[in-house]
Amino acid sequence: MDKNSRAKRKYLIAFFAACLCFFAFYSATQLKIVSIADSNGFEKKLLTRAMPTAAIIEASGIATDENCELSVTSSFMREGIYIDRSFPVSIACDHDIHTGSFDSGSVGDALEALGIELGKDDRISHSTGDSLERDMQIAIERIEYKTENWRMEVPQSQEQGYIASLSQEAAEAFVRSPSRIYDAELTVEYSDGERSSEAISGLKAVIHPFDSPNDDIFTGKAVSSIDRLYGVELGADGIPTSYKRKIAGAVCTAYSASSGRGAGGLGLYCGTVAVDSAKIPYGSRLYIRSSDGSFIYGYAIATDTGTSMMAGRVDIDLYFESNRECNAFGLRNLDVYVLD
């Protein structure tokens, strides 16, 4: 073999050796040791060729779902995969947000873990048996029912509907009030401490509601025995949110009687007032108070009249339960809100 042939042979051997080394190196770099761990303390190692992380996890036989979060670290021939199976769940309750971290379980489990108890009437946005999911937001509405007693007006158009809501026994014993004023027992629903709805559970006619005289009529609280008028709301300033007209500084006096009916045909009680029916028709609903709020007569119904009103010397004559209260009131200028 001549010198050139030997040189050529050496060159080919070196070339193939280099290719073999390159192939061996390339193959070695495509293999890696993968360490897999999760938030539950599970750990596993495996030797695998290069492939996407999801494929490596699938090949390892480790179960994951959409709630899992993956984090990957890589170095030469090594890869670390951490599976965080925990996820946040928030519960809005009692004017606060309660947050916990969970990797499984139900809504009921989350409530127990966060120390939240459901009342028998509370409402929840998810069933307690629902499975927890990442970023699940659960809302709890605290519901409380209370019984309240009001003396209130029931419009004639609404009366039959109220009667229909009563029990059979209460409906059979029902007596209509000519004044449309009733002592009502209401079942009131409060949602997270706020009044949300009400239903009448008892309704008793008030024919001649002579209440005990108030010890002090200048308390800043309403004197009238009518607690509510249908469809009327007071604003934060203590003034009706809507009204037909206002008589500012109306001249008001006081009167009382042991029995009887007003000129409008309705019974007399604290909450009925005498008017000039040409200016304020009988049956008109009113709200009466001083402009500074130091005296509040409250809700009233125009049912009576008198010579002072007809003569124009007095605008309104307020009914009180006793002469003592009448004397205490005397004559005052009050704001009269004519509601309808």
Short mmCIF file of the C-alpha atoms (twelve columns), coordinates in Angstrom:
data_MODEL
# 
_entry.id   MODEL 
# 
loop_
_atom_site.group_PDB 
_atom_site.id 
_atom_site.type_symbol 
_atom_site.label_atom_id 
_atom_site.label_alt_id 
_atom_site.label_comp_id 
_atom_site.label_asym_id 
_atom_site.label_seq_id 
_atom_site.Cartn_x 
_atom_site.Cartn_y 
_atom_site.Cartn_z 
_atom_site.pdbx_PDB_model_num 
ATOM 1   C CA . MET A 1   0.000    0.000  0.000  1 
ATOM 2   C CA . ASP A 2   1.560    3.278  -1.026 1 
ATOM 3   C CA . LYS A 3   1.931    6.283  1.147  1 
ATOM 4   C CA . ASN A 4   -1.119   8.131  -0.319 1 
ATOM 5   C CA . SER A 5   -3.406   5.145  0.223  1 
ATOM 6   C CA . ARG A 6   -2.382   4.838  3.846  1 
ATOM 7   C CA . ALA A 7   -3.034   8.551  4.412  1 
ATOM 8   C CA . LYS A 8   -6.427   8.303  2.790  1 
ATOM 9   C CA . ARG A 9   -7.321   5.291  4.963  1 
ATOM 10  C CA . LYS A 10  -6.327   7.114  8.128  1 
ATOM 11  C CA . TYR A 11  -8.441   10.051 7.074  1 
ATOM 12  C CA . LEU A 12  -11.512  7.895  6.507  1 
ATOM 13  C CA . ILE A 13  -11.031  6.103  9.845  1 
ATOM 14  C CA . ALA A 14  -10.778  9.444  11.631 1 
ATOM 15  C CA . PHE A 15  -13.852  10.757 9.847  1 
ATOM 16  C CA . PHE A 16  -15.985  7.754  10.745 1 
ATOM 17  C CA . ALA A 17  -14.697  7.871  14.348 1 
ATOM 18  C CA . ALA A 18  -15.689  11.523 14.558 1 
ATOM 19  C CA . CYS A 19  -19.128  10.743 13.165 1 
ATOM 20  C CA . LEU A 20  -19.529  7.909  15.663 1 
ATOM 21  C CA . CYS A 21  -18.532  10.178 18.550 1 
ATOM 22  C CA . PHE A 22  -20.903  12.863 17.342 1 
ATOM 23  C CA . PHE A 23  -23.754  10.373 17.077 1 
ATOM 24  C CA . ALA A 24  -22.979  8.981  20.528 1 
ATOM 25  C CA . PHE A 25  -22.820  12.489 21.978 1 
ATOM 26  C CA . TYR A 26  -26.036  13.523 20.228 1 
ATOM 27  C CA . SER A 27  -27.835  10.404 21.475 1 
ATOM 28  C CA . ALA A 28  -26.579  10.984 25.010 1 
ATOM 29  C CA . THR A 29  -27.742  14.603 25.018 1 
ATOM 30  C CA . GLN A 30  -31.240  13.544 23.942 1 
ATOM 31  C CA . LEU A 31  -31.576  11.389 27.034 1 
ATOM 32  C CA . LYS A 32  -32.352  13.068 30.333 1 
ATOM 33  C CA . ILE A 33  -33.088  12.208 33.920 1 
ATOM 34  C CA . VAL A 34  -36.500  13.637 34.859 1 
ATOM 35  C CA . SER A 35  -37.553  14.156 38.472 1 
ATOM 36  C CA . ILE A 36  -41.290  14.526 38.981 1 
ATOM 37  C CA . ALA A 37  -42.816  15.661 42.290 1 
ATOM 38  C CA . ASP A 38  -46.178  17.038 43.358 1 
ATOM 39  C CA . SER A 39  -47.632  19.071 46.231 1 
ATOM 40  C CA . ASN A 40  -48.944  15.880 47.876 1 
ATOM 41  C CA . GLY A 41  -45.387  14.643 48.492 1 
ATOM 42  C CA . PHE A 42  -45.230  12.237 45.528 1 
ATOM 43  C CA . GLU A 43  -41.809  11.812 43.847 1 
ATOM 44  C CA . LYS A 44  -40.629  9.796  40.840 1 
ATOM 45  C CA . LYS A 45  -37.522  9.710  38.637 1 
ATOM 46  C CA . LEU A 46  -37.197  8.336  35.136 1 
ATOM 47  C CA . LEU A 47  -34.734  8.304  32.239 1 
ATOM 48  C CA . THR A 48  -36.320  9.471  29.033 1 
ATOM 49  C CA . ARG A 49  -35.472  10.964 25.715 1 
ATOM 50  C CA . ALA A 50  -36.274  14.582 25.027 1 
ATOM 51  C CA . MET A 51  -39.977  15.209 24.572 1 
ATOM 52  C CA . PRO A 52  -42.567  17.817 25.629 1 
ATOM 53  C CA . THR A 53  -43.327  18.029 29.349 1 
ATOM 54  C CA . ALA A 54  -46.926  16.889 28.877 1 
ATOM 55  C CA . ALA A 55  -45.722  13.812 26.996 1 
ATOM 56  C CA . ILE A 56  -43.211  13.006 29.745 1 
ATOM 57  C CA . ILE A 57  -45.945  13.193 32.402 1 
ATOM 58  C CA . GLU A 58  -48.241  11.052 30.289 1 
ATOM 59  C CA . ALA A 59  -45.481  8.490  29.747 1 
ATOM 60  C CA . SER A 60  -44.804  8.394  33.490 1 
ATOM 61  C CA . GLY A 61  -48.416  7.386  34.223 1 
ATOM 62  C CA . ILE A 62  -48.919  10.242 36.707 1 
ATOM 63  C CA . ALA A 63  -52.469  11.600 36.654 1 
ATOM 64  C CA . THR A 64  -53.084  15.345 36.309 1 
ATOM 65  C CA . ASP A 65  -56.141  17.457 35.579 1 
ATOM 66  C CA . GLU A 66  -57.048  21.016 34.645 1 
ATOM 67  C CA . ASN A 67  -56.626  22.171 38.245 1 
ATOM 68  C CA . CYS A 68  -52.904  21.273 38.282 1 
ATOM 69  C CA . GLU A 69  -50.219  23.893 37.674 1 
ATOM 70  C CA . LEU A 70  -46.830  22.769 36.324 1 
ATOM 71  C CA . SER A 71  -43.436  24.339 36.831 1 
ATOM 72  C CA . VAL A 72  -40.326  23.038 34.970 1 
ATOM 73  C CA . THR A 73  -36.614  23.491 35.641 1 
ATOM 74  C CA . SER A 74  -33.967  22.257 33.180 1 
ATOM 75  C CA . SER A 75  -30.211  21.687 33.169 1 
ATOM 76  C CA . PHE A 76  -27.846  19.501 31.141 1 
ATOM 77  C CA . MET A 77  -29.457  16.051 30.815 1 
ATOM 78  C CA . ARG A 78  -31.746  16.794 33.755 1 
ATOM 79  C CA . GLU A 79  -35.256  18.141 34.108 1 
ATOM 80  C CA . GLY A 80  -37.405  18.796 37.146 1 
ATOM 81  C CA . ILE A 81  -41.196  18.865 36.949 1 
ATOM 82  C CA . TYR A 82  -43.251  20.065 39.919 1 
ATOM 83  C CA . ILE A 83  -47.010  19.506 39.905 1 
ATOM 84  C CA . ASP A 84  -48.911  21.870 42.179 1 
ATOM 85  C CA . ARG A 85  -52.259  20.212 42.749 1 
ATOM 86  C CA . SER A 86  -53.523  22.870 45.186 1 
ATOM 87  C CA . PHE A 87  -55.673  25.759 43.968 1 
ATOM 88  C CA . PRO A 88  -57.410  28.758 45.548 1 
ATOM 89  C CA . VAL A 89  -61.093  28.786 46.446 1 
ATOM 90  C CA . SER A 90  -62.813  31.897 47.820 1 
ATOM 91  C CA . ILE A 91  -66.047  32.105 49.806 1 
ATOM 92  C CA . ALA A 92  -67.858  35.445 50.117 1 
ATOM 93  C CA . CYS A 93  -69.709  35.415 53.417 1 
ATOM 94  C CA . ASP A 94  -70.554  37.748 56.316 1 
ATOM 95  C CA . HIS A 95  -69.279  40.806 54.409 1 
ATOM 96  C CA . ASP A 96  -65.833  39.234 54.035 1 
ATOM 97  C CA . ILE A 97  -63.884  37.041 51.594 1 
ATOM 98  C CA . HIS A 98  -62.540  33.773 53.024 1 
ATOM 99  C CA . THR A 99  -59.855  32.112 50.888 1 
ATOM 100 C CA . GLY A 100 -58.344  28.650 51.171 1 
ATOM 101 C CA . SER A 101 -56.040  26.389 49.158 1 
ATOM 102 C CA . PHE A 102 -57.312  22.941 48.217 1 
ATOM 103 C CA . ASP A 103 -56.257  20.081 45.976 1 
ATOM 104 C CA . SER A 104 -59.569  18.218 45.978 1 
ATOM 105 C CA . GLY A 105 -62.812  17.869 47.888 1 
ATOM 106 C CA . SER A 106 -66.265  19.401 47.786 1 
ATOM 107 C CA . VAL A 107 -67.772  22.785 48.575 1 
ATOM 108 C CA . GLY A 108 -68.897  21.329 51.898 1 
ATOM 109 C CA . ASP A 109 -65.287  20.362 52.675 1 
ATOM 110 C CA . ALA A 110 -64.165  23.930 51.960 1 
ATOM 111 C CA . LEU A 111 -66.837  25.350 54.278 1 
ATOM 112 C CA . GLU A 112 -65.717  23.027 57.057 1 
ATOM 113 C CA . ALA A 113 -62.024  23.792 56.510 1 
ATOM 114 C CA . LEU A 114 -62.646  27.543 56.648 1 
ATOM 115 C CA . GLY A 115 -64.910  27.270 59.699 1 
ATOM 116 C CA . ILE A 116 -68.039  28.558 57.951 1 
ATOM 117 C CA . GLU A 117 -71.404  27.186 59.040 1 
ATOM 118 C CA . LEU A 118 -74.559  27.399 56.952 1 
ATOM 119 C CA . GLY A 119 -77.789  28.452 58.644 1 
ATOM 120 C CA . LYS A 120 -80.951  26.559 57.789 1 
ATOM 121 C CA . ASP A 121 -82.286  29.466 55.698 1 
ATOM 122 C CA . ASP A 122 -78.988  30.622 54.167 1 
ATOM 123 C CA . ARG A 123 -78.562  30.560 50.397 1 
ATOM 124 C CA . ILE A 124 -75.368  29.362 48.705 1 
ATOM 125 C CA . SER A 125 -74.345  29.768 45.075 1 
ATOM 126 C CA . HIS A 126 -73.122  26.156 44.764 1 
ATOM 127 C CA . SER A 127 -74.325  22.869 46.147 1 
ATOM 128 C CA . THR A 128 -72.276  21.638 49.098 1 
ATOM 129 C CA . GLY A 129 -71.683  18.432 47.134 1 
ATOM 130 C CA . ASP A 130 -70.137  20.199 44.122 1 
ATOM 131 C CA . SER A 131 -66.474  19.395 43.471 1 
ATOM 132 C CA . LEU A 132 -63.992  22.189 44.087 1 
ATOM 133 C CA . GLU A 133 -62.361  23.801 41.077 1 
ATOM 134 C CA . ARG A 134 -59.502  26.252 40.621 1 
ATOM 135 C CA . ASP A 135 -60.489  29.875 41.276 1 
ATOM 136 C CA . MET A 136 -63.994  28.785 42.336 1 
ATOM 137 C CA . GLN A 137 -65.919  31.683 43.886 1 
ATOM 138 C CA . ILE A 138 -68.647  30.669 46.306 1 
ATOM 139 C CA . ALA A 139 -71.172  33.164 47.664 1 
ATOM 140 C CA . ILE A 140 -73.259  32.708 50.802 1 
ATOM 141 C CA . GLU A 141 -76.283  34.890 51.508 1 
ATOM 142 C CA . ARG A 142 -77.216  34.968 55.170 1 
ATOM 143 C CA . ILE A 143 -80.998  34.810 55.513 1 
ATOM 144 C CA . GLU A 144 -82.883  35.601 58.709 1 
ATOM 145 C CA . TYR A 145 -86.625  35.825 59.254 1 
ATOM 146 C CA . LYS A 146 -88.109  38.100 61.901 1 
ATOM 147 C CA . THR A 147 -91.657  38.809 63.009 1 
ATOM 148 C CA . GLU A 148 -92.541  42.490 63.162 1 
ATOM 149 C CA . ASN A 149 -95.734  44.259 64.125 1 
ATOM 150 C CA . TRP A 150 -96.824  47.416 62.353 1 
ATOM 151 C CA . ARG A 151 -99.894  49.592 62.356 1 
ATOM 152 C CA . MET A 152 -100.266 50.283 58.686 1 
ATOM 153 C CA . GLU A 153 -102.598 51.346 55.936 1 
ATOM 154 C CA . VAL A 154 -103.872 48.692 53.553 1 
ATOM 155 C CA . PRO A 155 -105.306 50.230 50.351 1 
ATOM 156 C CA . GLN A 156 -108.713 48.886 49.402 1 
ATOM 157 C CA . SER A 157 -107.301 47.623 46.097 1 
ATOM 158 C CA . GLN A 158 -104.709 45.571 48.003 1 
ATOM 159 C CA . GLU A 159 -106.928 44.368 50.816 1 
ATOM 160 C CA . GLN A 160 -108.187 41.195 49.152 1 
ATOM 161 C CA . GLY A 161 -104.669 40.139 48.250 1 
ATOM 162 C CA . TYR A 162 -103.561 40.528 51.851 1 
ATOM 163 C CA . ILE A 163 -106.523 38.522 53.082 1 
ATOM 164 C CA . ALA A 164 -105.680 35.741 50.625 1 
ATOM 165 C CA . SER A 165 -102.210 35.479 52.174 1 
ATOM 166 C CA . LEU A 166 -103.628 34.786 55.637 1 
ATOM 167 C CA . SER A 167 -104.235 31.385 57.134 1 
ATOM 168 C CA . GLN A 168 -107.787 30.046 56.810 1 
ATOM 169 C CA . GLU A 169 -108.453 30.711 60.491 1 
ATOM 170 C CA . ALA A 170 -107.139 34.277 60.308 1 
ATOM 171 C CA . ALA A 171 -109.028 34.964 57.069 1 
ATOM 172 C CA . GLU A 172 -112.320 33.735 58.568 1 
ATOM 173 C CA . ALA A 173 -111.835 35.970 61.593 1 
ATOM 174 C CA . PHE A 174 -110.873 38.965 59.472 1 
ATOM 175 C CA . VAL A 175 -112.820 42.194 60.035 1 
ATOM 176 C CA . ARG A 176 -112.504 45.063 57.563 1 
ATOM 177 C CA . SER A 177 -111.480 48.394 58.993 1 
ATOM 178 C CA . PRO A 178 -113.432 51.406 57.721 1 
ATOM 179 C CA . SER A 179 -110.278 53.478 58.197 1 
ATOM 180 C CA . ARG A 180 -108.125 50.975 56.206 1 
ATOM 181 C CA . ILE A 181 -105.699 50.945 59.159 1 
ATOM 182 C CA . TYR A 182 -104.685 47.515 60.463 1 
ATOM 183 C CA . ASP A 183 -102.434 46.021 63.053 1 
ATOM 184 C CA . ALA A 184 -100.337 43.775 60.842 1 
ATOM 185 C CA . GLU A 185 -97.992  40.974 61.787 1 
ATOM 186 C CA . LEU A 186 -95.292  40.644 59.159 1 
ATOM 187 C CA . THR A 187 -92.733  37.950 58.486 1 
ATOM 188 C CA . VAL A 188 -89.741  39.928 57.275 1 
ATOM 189 C CA . GLU A 189 -86.781  38.451 55.403 1 
ATOM 190 C CA . TYR A 190 -83.368  39.990 56.020 1 
ATOM 191 C CA . SER A 191 -80.586  39.237 53.545 1 
ATOM 192 C CA . ASP A 192 -77.096  39.835 54.986 1 
ATOM 193 C CA . GLY A 193 -78.684  42.148 57.538 1 
ATOM 194 C CA . GLU A 194 -80.668  44.163 54.974 1 
ATOM 195 C CA . ARG A 195 -84.449  44.031 54.745 1 
ATOM 196 C CA . SER A 196 -85.202  42.214 51.476 1 
ATOM 197 C CA . SER A 197 -88.882  41.181 51.539 1 
ATOM 198 C CA . GLU A 198 -91.908  40.863 53.756 1 
ATOM 199 C CA . ALA A 199 -95.181  38.969 53.896 1 
ATOM 200 C CA . ILE A 200 -98.191  39.612 56.093 1 
ATOM 201 C CA . SER A 201 -98.981  36.687 58.360 1 
ATOM 202 C CA . GLY A 202 -101.663 38.372 60.446 1 
ATOM 203 C CA . LEU A 203 -104.009 41.301 59.908 1 
ATOM 204 C CA . LYS A 204 -106.305 42.802 62.532 1 
ATOM 205 C CA . ALA A 205 -108.662 45.684 61.877 1 
ATOM 206 C CA . VAL A 206 -108.134 48.809 63.952 1 
ATOM 207 C CA . ILE A 207 -111.575 50.389 64.370 1 
ATOM 208 C CA . HIS A 208 -110.926 52.911 67.135 1 
ATOM 209 C CA . PRO A 209 -107.253 52.659 68.051 1 
ATOM 210 C CA . PHE A 210 -107.021 54.770 71.193 1 
ATOM 211 C CA . ASP A 211 -103.433 54.305 72.244 1 
ATOM 212 C CA . SER A 212 -102.061 55.243 75.632 1 
ATOM 213 C CA . PRO A 213 -100.968 58.893 75.586 1 
ATOM 214 C CA . ASN A 214 -97.282  59.460 74.901 1 
ATOM 215 C CA . ASP A 215 -95.277  60.537 77.923 1 
ATOM 216 C CA . ASP A 216 -93.472  63.096 75.793 1 
ATOM 217 C CA . ILE A 217 -94.593  64.163 72.336 1 
ATOM 218 C CA . PHE A 218 -91.345  66.054 71.619 1 
ATOM 219 C CA . THR A 219 -88.991  63.104 71.296 1 
ATOM 220 C CA . GLY A 220 -88.122  63.469 67.619 1 
ATOM 221 C CA . LYS A 221 -90.120  60.293 66.961 1 
ATOM 222 C CA . ALA A 222 -93.463  60.127 65.212 1 
ATOM 223 C CA . VAL A 223 -96.518  60.559 67.455 1 
ATOM 224 C CA . SER A 224 -99.029  59.099 65.001 1 
ATOM 225 C CA . SER A 225 -100.185 55.556 65.627 1 
ATOM 226 C CA . ILE A 226 -99.898  54.881 61.870 1 
ATOM 227 C CA . ASP A 227 -96.494  53.308 61.336 1 
ATOM 228 C CA . ARG A 228 -96.674  52.979 57.576 1 
ATOM 229 C CA . LEU A 229 -98.602  54.121 54.539 1 
ATOM 230 C CA . TYR A 230 -98.633  51.921 51.460 1 
ATOM 231 C CA . GLY A 231 -96.116  52.952 48.794 1 
ATOM 232 C CA . VAL A 232 -94.577  55.752 50.885 1 
ATOM 233 C CA . GLU A 233 -90.913  55.819 51.846 1 
ATOM 234 C CA . LEU A 234 -88.972  58.302 53.958 1 
ATOM 235 C CA . GLY A 235 -85.559  59.515 52.874 1 
ATOM 236 C CA . ALA A 236 -82.487  59.745 55.091 1 
ATOM 237 C CA . ASP A 237 -83.568  63.314 55.945 1 
ATOM 238 C CA . GLY A 238 -86.864  62.027 57.386 1 
ATOM 239 C CA . ILE A 239 -88.919  63.559 54.563 1 
ATOM 240 C CA . PRO A 240 -91.049  61.522 52.123 1 
ATOM 241 C CA . THR A 241 -89.083  60.706 48.995 1 
ATOM 242 C CA . SER A 242 -92.082  61.692 46.850 1 
ATOM 243 C CA . TYR A 243 -95.174  63.782 47.505 1 
ATOM 244 C CA . LYS A 244 -97.799  65.772 45.600 1 
ATOM 245 C CA . ARG A 245 -97.229  69.112 47.304 1 
ATOM 246 C CA . LYS A 246 -95.826  70.681 50.452 1 
ATOM 247 C CA . ILE A 247 -97.537  73.193 52.732 1 
ATOM 248 C CA . ALA A 248 -94.618  74.854 54.486 1 
ATOM 249 C CA . GLY A 249 -95.234  76.360 57.914 1 
ATOM 250 C CA . ALA A 250 -98.885  75.294 58.074 1 
ATOM 251 C CA . VAL A 251 -100.734 76.571 61.155 1 
ATOM 252 C CA . CYS A 252 -101.503 73.483 63.260 1 
ATOM 253 C CA . THR A 253 -103.497 73.047 66.460 1 
ATOM 254 C CA . ALA A 254 -104.510 69.977 68.483 1 
ATOM 255 C CA . TYR A 255 -107.784 68.359 69.556 1 
ATOM 256 C CA . SER A 256 -109.020 65.165 71.220 1 
ATOM 257 C CA . ALA A 257 -112.287 63.278 71.715 1 
ATOM 258 C CA . SER A 258 -113.366 60.269 73.741 1 
ATOM 259 C CA . SER A 259 -115.215 58.620 70.835 1 
ATOM 260 C CA . GLY A 260 -116.960 59.291 67.574 1 
ATOM 261 C CA . ARG A 261 -116.191 59.655 63.921 1 
ATOM 262 C CA . GLY A 262 -114.861 62.508 61.875 1 
ATOM 263 C CA . ALA A 263 -116.799 64.451 59.269 1 
ATOM 264 C CA . GLY A 264 -115.300 62.169 56.619 1 
ATOM 265 C CA . GLY A 265 -116.987 59.142 58.239 1 
ATOM 266 C CA . LEU A 266 -113.873 57.475 59.631 1 
ATOM 267 C CA . GLY A 267 -112.979 56.844 63.246 1 
ATOM 268 C CA . LEU A 268 -110.797 59.319 65.138 1 
ATOM 269 C CA . TYR A 269 -107.414 58.350 66.520 1 
ATOM 270 C CA . CYS A 270 -103.863 59.637 66.701 1 
ATOM 271 C CA . GLY A 271 -103.050 59.753 63.017 1 
ATOM 272 C CA . THR A 272 -106.285 61.356 61.837 1 
ATOM 273 C CA . VAL A 273 -106.419 65.104 61.313 1 
ATOM 274 C CA . ALA A 274 -109.041 67.755 60.630 1 
ATOM 275 C CA . VAL A 275 -108.698 69.829 57.451 1 
ATOM 276 C CA . ASP A 276 -110.570 72.142 55.148 1 
ATOM 277 C CA . SER A 277 -111.808 69.500 52.715 1 
ATOM 278 C CA . ALA A 278 -111.947 72.087 49.929 1 
ATOM 279 C CA . LYS A 279 -108.162 72.394 50.173 1 
ATOM 280 C CA . ILE A 280 -107.263 68.885 51.348 1 
ATOM 281 C CA . PRO A 281 -109.924 66.290 50.447 1 
ATOM 282 C CA . TYR A 282 -111.044 63.688 53.005 1 
ATOM 283 C CA . GLY A 283 -109.013 60.526 52.739 1 
ATOM 284 C CA . SER A 284 -105.849 62.393 51.690 1 
ATOM 285 C CA . ARG A 285 -102.687 60.875 53.064 1 
ATOM 286 C CA . LEU A 286 -100.256 63.262 54.735 1 
ATOM 287 C CA . TYR A 287 -96.905  63.400 56.488 1 
ATOM 288 C CA . ILE A 288 -96.516  66.136 59.104 1 
ATOM 289 C CA . ARG A 289 -93.408  67.376 60.923 1 
ATOM 290 C CA . SER A 290 -91.573  70.505 61.977 1 
ATOM 291 C CA . SER A 291 -88.970  71.763 59.536 1 
ATOM 292 C CA . ASP A 292 -86.174  71.141 62.077 1 
ATOM 293 C CA . GLY A 293 -87.430  67.667 63.053 1 
ATOM 294 C CA . SER A 294 -87.957  68.560 66.716 1 
ATOM 295 C CA . PHE A 295 -91.589  67.467 66.467 1 
ATOM 296 C CA . ILE A 296 -92.899  64.742 64.178 1 
ATOM 297 C CA . TYR A 297 -96.587  63.959 64.011 1 
ATOM 298 C CA . GLY A 298 -95.863  61.440 61.252 1 
ATOM 299 C CA . TYR A 299 -98.251  59.735 58.854 1 
ATOM 300 C CA . ALA A 300 -101.805 61.019 58.907 1 
ATOM 301 C CA . ILE A 301 -105.143 60.714 57.097 1 
ATOM 302 C CA . ALA A 302 -107.512 63.612 56.602 1 
ATOM 303 C CA . THR A 303 -110.820 62.511 58.138 1 
ATOM 304 C CA . ASP A 304 -112.377 65.477 59.916 1 
ATOM 305 C CA . THR A 305 -112.979 69.224 59.747 1 
ATOM 306 C CA . GLY A 306 -113.853 72.083 62.086 1 
ATOM 307 C CA . THR A 307 -114.875 75.715 62.169 1 
ATOM 308 C CA . SER A 308 -111.285 76.935 62.552 1 
ATOM 309 C CA . MET A 309 -110.279 75.190 59.353 1 
ATOM 310 C CA . MET A 310 -113.369 76.359 57.487 1 
ATOM 311 C CA . ALA A 311 -112.755 79.922 58.664 1 
ATOM 312 C CA . GLY A 312 -109.151 79.759 57.474 1 
ATOM 313 C CA . ARG A 313 -107.646 80.493 60.900 1 
ATOM 314 C CA . VAL A 314 -106.003 77.048 61.110 1 
ATOM 315 C CA . ASP A 315 -104.688 74.794 58.349 1 
ATOM 316 C CA . ILE A 316 -104.571 71.433 60.182 1 
ATOM 317 C CA . ASP A 317 -105.983 70.219 63.507 1 
ATOM 318 C CA . LEU A 318 -104.034 67.219 64.782 1 
ATOM 319 C CA . TYR A 319 -105.760 64.505 66.793 1 
ATOM 320 C CA . PHE A 320 -104.108 63.476 70.083 1 
ATOM 321 C CA . GLU A 321 -105.164 60.818 72.564 1 
ATOM 322 C CA . SER A 322 -105.378 63.129 75.577 1 
ATOM 323 C CA . ASN A 323 -106.034 66.737 76.523 1 
ATOM 324 C CA . ARG A 324 -102.634 66.783 78.204 1 
ATOM 325 C CA . GLU A 325 -100.954 66.146 74.864 1 
ATOM 326 C CA . CYS A 326 -103.124 68.757 73.180 1 
ATOM 327 C CA . ASN A 327 -102.090 71.341 75.768 1 
ATOM 328 C CA . ALA A 328 -98.438  70.381 75.353 1 
ATOM 329 C CA . PHE A 329 -98.674  70.854 71.606 1 
ATOM 330 C CA . GLY A 330 -100.602 74.121 71.598 1 
ATOM 331 C CA . LEU A 331 -100.303 75.881 68.242 1 
ATOM 332 C CA . ARG A 332 -97.324  75.337 65.972 1 
ATOM 333 C CA . ASN A 333 -96.183  75.862 62.429 1 
ATOM 334 C CA . LEU A 334 -95.425  72.530 60.760 1 
ATOM 335 C CA . ASP A 335 -94.588  71.325 57.269 1 
ATOM 336 C CA . VAL A 336 -97.401  69.253 55.771 1 
ATOM 337 C CA . TYR A 337 -96.557  66.935 52.883 1 
ATOM 338 C CA . VAL A 338 -99.654  65.997 50.872 1 
ATOM 339 C CA . LEU A 339 -98.782  62.553 49.549 1 
ATOM 340 C CA . ASP A 340 -101.684 62.025 47.110 1 
# 
